[in-house]
Amino acid sequence: QVQLQESGPGLVKPSQTLSLSCSVSGVSISSGTFFWNWIRQPAGKGLEWIGRIYTSGITSYNPSLKSRVTISLDTSKNQFSLKLNSVTAADTAVYYCARLSIAPRHKGGWFDPWGPGTLVTVSS
Amino acid sequence: QSALTQPASVSGSPGQSITISCTGTNNDIGTYNYVSWYQQHPGKVPKLLIYDVDNRPSGVSNRFSGSKSGSTASLTISGLQAEDEADYYCCSYTSTVPYLFGTGTKVTVL
């Protein structure tokens, strides 16, 4: 059974860098079959896709966040990470990591499973 | 790019069927058959219900079904049950973002 678990500071000061990790169990992130994603949800609001990384290290980011986001892999720990710099209160949200599956010869895909999420608050 | 458009709320009585719409553009739903739907109970993690427009993962009740017409995708819940009361989100692959979620729909079971 594949499981994901987010970890990282729950409080970040404005203008600093938000750093989160997602530990994956039950499958190797090097398997080459899946993409690994970050998604966030401000309290009481909808979901926003942040970005994804493939086993090759190729990344894709939401254009609205692209200038501030970096997603990376650590295959030795079977985890991937998110860095979001120059944060403001608008970045306060529950951050989820999720696996993206794509059917052969397709472009899109679906997010499953998801980690339990971690609340990150941006405040001084 | 703005979120896909969903009705803020939909309600129905137990046993009834309801349909949630998800409207996009030719940059997303209108071009690609990569629409997925998620159910989220309060304080819980989103759960995959439908993928690639009309495919249901194993373990998901067959009361949930998906479809698409033009730039609008739909999720139908038949035989509405109290446990279906939750928020529902659509998501589509797009030519720009590349993944865009809907605004979310709160389903109330009367």
Short mmCIF file of N, CA, C and O in Angstrom, two decimals, chain A residues 39 41 47 96 98 110-115, chain B residues 36-51 55-64 75 83-84 86-91 101:
data_model
loop_
_atom_site.label_atom_id
_atom_site.label_comp_id
_atom_site.label_asym_id
_atom_site.label_seq_id
_atom_site.Cartn_x
_atom_site.Cartn_y
_atom_site.Cartn_z
N ILE A 39 0.25 20.05 -3.70
CA ILE A 39 -1.04 20.73 -3.86
C ILE A 39 -1.33 21.42 -2.54
O ILE A 39 -1.00 20.89 -1.48
N GLN A 41 -4.16 24.02 -0.07
CA GLN A 41 -5.55 24.41 0.15
C GLN A 41 -5.64 25.39 1.31
O GLN A 41 -5.53 24.98 2.48
N LEU A 47 -8.64 23.83 -3.91
CA LEU A 47 -7.33 23.21 -4.11
C LEU A 47 -6.56 23.94 -5.20
O LEU A 47 -7.14 24.38 -6.20
N TYR A 96 -0.48 19.51 0.70
CA TYR A 96 -0.56 18.08 0.48
C TYR A 96 0.50 17.64 -0.54
O TYR A 96 0.75 18.35 -1.52
N ALA A 98 1.06 14.41 -3.22
CA ALA A 98 0.20 13.42 -3.86
C ALA A 98 0.92 12.80 -5.04
O ALA A 98 1.75 13.44 -5.70
N TRP A 110 -4.33 11.45 -12.70
CA TRP A 110 -5.14 11.61 -11.51
C TRP A 110 -4.27 11.50 -10.27
O TRP A 110 -3.24 10.84 -10.25
N PHE A 111 -4.71 12.21 -9.19
CA PHE A 111 -3.97 12.29 -7.95
C PHE A 111 -4.48 11.25 -6.95
O PHE A 111 -5.60 11.34 -6.47
N ASP A 112 -3.63 10.28 -6.65
CA ASP A 112 -4.00 9.25 -5.69
C ASP A 112 -2.81 8.36 -5.43
O ASP A 112 -2.19 7.86 -6.38
N PRO A 113 -2.42 8.14 -4.17
CA PRO A 113 -3.01 8.69 -2.97
C PRO A 113 -2.47 10.08 -2.62
O PRO A 113 -1.59 10.59 -3.33
N TRP A 114 -3.01 10.62 -1.55
CA TRP A 114 -2.58 11.91 -1.00
C TRP A 114 -2.00 11.68 0.39
O TRP A 114 -2.40 10.75 1.08
N GLY A 115 -1.10 12.55 0.79
CA GLY A 115 -0.67 12.55 2.18
C GLY A 115 -1.76 13.17 3.04
O GLY A 115 -2.71 13.76 2.50
N SER B 36 -10.68 14.56 -13.56
CA SER B 36 -10.82 13.73 -12.38
C SER B 36 -11.69 14.44 -11.35
O SER B 36 -11.85 15.66 -11.41
N TRP B 37 -12.27 13.66 -10.46
CA TRP B 37 -13.15 14.20 -9.43
C TRP B 37 -12.70 13.69 -8.06
O TRP B 37 -12.31 12.54 -7.92
N TYR B 38 -12.82 14.57 -7.05
CA TYR B 38 -12.40 14.25 -5.70
C TYR B 38 -13.48 14.62 -4.70
O TYR B 38 -14.15 15.65 -4.84
N GLN B 39 -13.61 13.79 -3.69
CA GLN B 39 -14.54 14.03 -2.59
C GLN B 39 -13.72 14.40 -1.35
O GLN B 39 -12.74 13.72 -1.04
N GLN B 40 -14.13 15.45 -0.64
CA GLN B 40 -13.41 15.85 0.56
C GLN B 40 -14.39 16.13 1.69
O GLN B 40 -15.13 17.09 1.66
N HIS B 41 -14.34 15.27 2.69
CA HIS B 41 -15.12 15.53 3.89
C HIS B 41 -14.38 16.56 4.74
O HIS B 41 -13.17 16.69 4.64
N PRO B 42 -15.09 17.29 5.60
CA PRO B 42 -14.47 18.35 6.41
C PRO B 42 -13.27 17.85 7.19
O PRO B 42 -13.35 16.83 7.90
N GLY B 43 -12.16 18.53 7.04
CA GLY B 43 -10.95 18.17 7.76
C GLY B 43 -10.25 16.92 7.26
O GLY B 43 -9.27 16.47 7.88
N LYS B 44 -10.71 16.40 6.14
CA LYS B 44 -10.14 15.15 5.62
C LYS B 44 -9.39 15.39 4.31
O LYS B 44 -9.44 16.46 3.72
N VAL B 45 -8.72 14.33 3.88
CA VAL B 45 -7.93 14.37 2.66
C VAL B 45 -8.84 14.13 1.44
O VAL B 45 -9.76 13.31 1.51
N PRO B 46 -8.62 14.83 0.36
CA PRO B 46 -9.40 14.54 -0.86
C PRO B 46 -9.26 13.08 -1.28
O PRO B 46 -8.17 12.51 -1.20
N LYS B 47 -10.36 12.53 -1.73
CA LYS B 47 -10.40 11.13 -2.17
C LYS B 47 -10.78 11.06 -3.65
O LYS B 47 -11.75 11.68 -4.08
N LEU B 48 -10.01 10.32 -4.43
CA LEU B 48 -10.28 10.17 -5.85
C LEU B 48 -11.57 9.38 -6.08
O LEU B 48 -11.72 8.28 -5.54
N LEU B 49 -12.46 9.94 -6.88
CA LEU B 49 -13.71 9.26 -7.22
C LEU B 49 -13.75 8.81 -8.69
O LEU B 49 -14.25 7.72 -9.01
N ILE B 50 -13.29 9.66 -9.58
CA ILE B 50 -13.36 9.44 -11.02
C ILE B 50 -12.07 9.94 -11.66
O ILE B 50 -11.53 10.97 -11.25
N TYR B 51 -11.56 9.21 -12.66
CA TYR B 51 -10.40 9.69 -13.41
C TYR B 51 -10.64 9.53 -14.90
O TYR B 51 -11.46 8.71 -15.32
N ASN B 55 -13.89 7.06 -15.60
CA ASN B 55 -13.36 5.83 -15.02
C ASN B 55 -13.40 5.88 -13.50
O ASN B 55 -13.01 6.89 -12.88
N ARG B 56 -13.83 4.79 -12.92
CA ARG B 56 -13.98 4.71 -11.46
C ARG B 56 -12.92 3.78 -10.90
O ARG B 56 -12.84 2.62 -11.32
N PRO B 57 -12.11 4.25 -9.93
CA PRO B 57 -11.10 3.37 -9.34
C PRO B 57 -11.79 2.23 -8.58
O PRO B 57 -12.93 2.38 -8.13
N SER B 58 -11.07 1.13 -8.42
CA SER B 58 -11.62 0.04 -7.64
C SER B 58 -11.85 0.52 -6.21
O SER B 58 -11.06 1.29 -5.65
N GLY B 59 -12.97 0.10 -5.65
CA GLY B 59 -13.30 0.49 -4.29
C GLY B 59 -14.23 1.69 -4.20
O GLY B 59 -14.78 1.96 -3.13
N VAL B 60 -14.39 2.41 -5.29
CA VAL B 60 -15.32 3.55 -5.29
C VAL B 60 -16.70 3.07 -5.71
O VAL B 60 -16.84 2.33 -6.70
N SER B 61 -17.70 3.49 -4.98
CA SER B 61 -19.06 3.05 -5.23
C SER B 61 -19.50 3.37 -6.65
O SER B 61 -19.19 4.43 -7.20
N ASN B 62 -20.26 2.46 -7.25
CA ASN B 62 -20.78 2.69 -8.61
C ASN B 62 -21.93 3.70 -8.61
O ASN B 62 -22.54 3.96 -9.65
N ARG B 63 -22.24 4.28 -7.47
CA ARG B 63 -23.21 5.37 -7.43
C ARG B 63 -22.60 6.67 -7.97
O ARG B 63 -23.32 7.62 -8.24
N PHE B 64 -21.28 6.68 -8.10
CA PHE B 64 -20.58 7.84 -8.64
C PHE B 64 -20.23 7.58 -10.11
O PHE B 64 -19.66 6.55 -10.44
N LEU B 75 -20.29 15.24 -12.67
CA LEU B 75 -20.25 14.12 -11.73
C LEU B 75 -21.68 13.88 -11.26
O LEU B 75 -22.34 14.81 -10.78
N GLU B 83 -23.79 9.95 3.86
CA GLU B 83 -22.32 9.96 3.84
C GLU B 83 -21.76 10.68 2.62
O GLU B 83 -20.55 10.94 2.56
N ASP B 84 -22.61 11.01 1.66
CA ASP B 84 -22.14 11.73 0.47
C ASP B 84 -22.03 13.22 0.73
O ASP B 84 -21.53 13.97 -0.13
N ALA B 86 -20.42 16.30 1.49
CA ALA B 86 -19.00 16.62 1.44
C ALA B 86 -18.77 17.70 0.38
O ALA B 86 -19.72 18.13 -0.28
N ASP B 87 -17.53 18.11 0.25
CA ASP B 87 -17.14 19.00 -0.84
C ASP B 87 -16.60 18.15 -1.99
O ASP B 87 -15.93 17.15 -1.76
N TYR B 88 -16.89 18.58 -3.22
CA TYR B 88 -16.45 17.86 -4.40
C TYR B 88 -15.69 18.80 -5.32
O TYR B 88 -16.12 19.93 -5.56
N TYR B 89 -14.56 18.31 -5.82
CA TYR B 89 -13.71 19.11 -6.71
C TYR B 89 -13.44 18.36 -8.00
O TYR B 89 -13.12 17.17 -7.97
N CYS B 90 -13.55 19.07 -9.11
CA CYS B 90 -13.10 18.52 -10.37
C CYS B 90 -11.66 19.00 -10.61
O CYS B 90 -11.19 19.95 -9.97
N CYS B 91 -10.99 18.34 -11.53
CA CYS B 91 -9.63 18.73 -11.89
C CYS B 91 -9.42 18.35 -13.35
O CYS B 91 -9.85 17.27 -13.79
N PHE B 101 -7.83 22.88 -10.75
CA PHE B 101 -8.95 22.36 -9.99
C PHE B 101 -10.16 23.26 -10.16
O PHE B 101 -10.05 24.43 -10.53
#
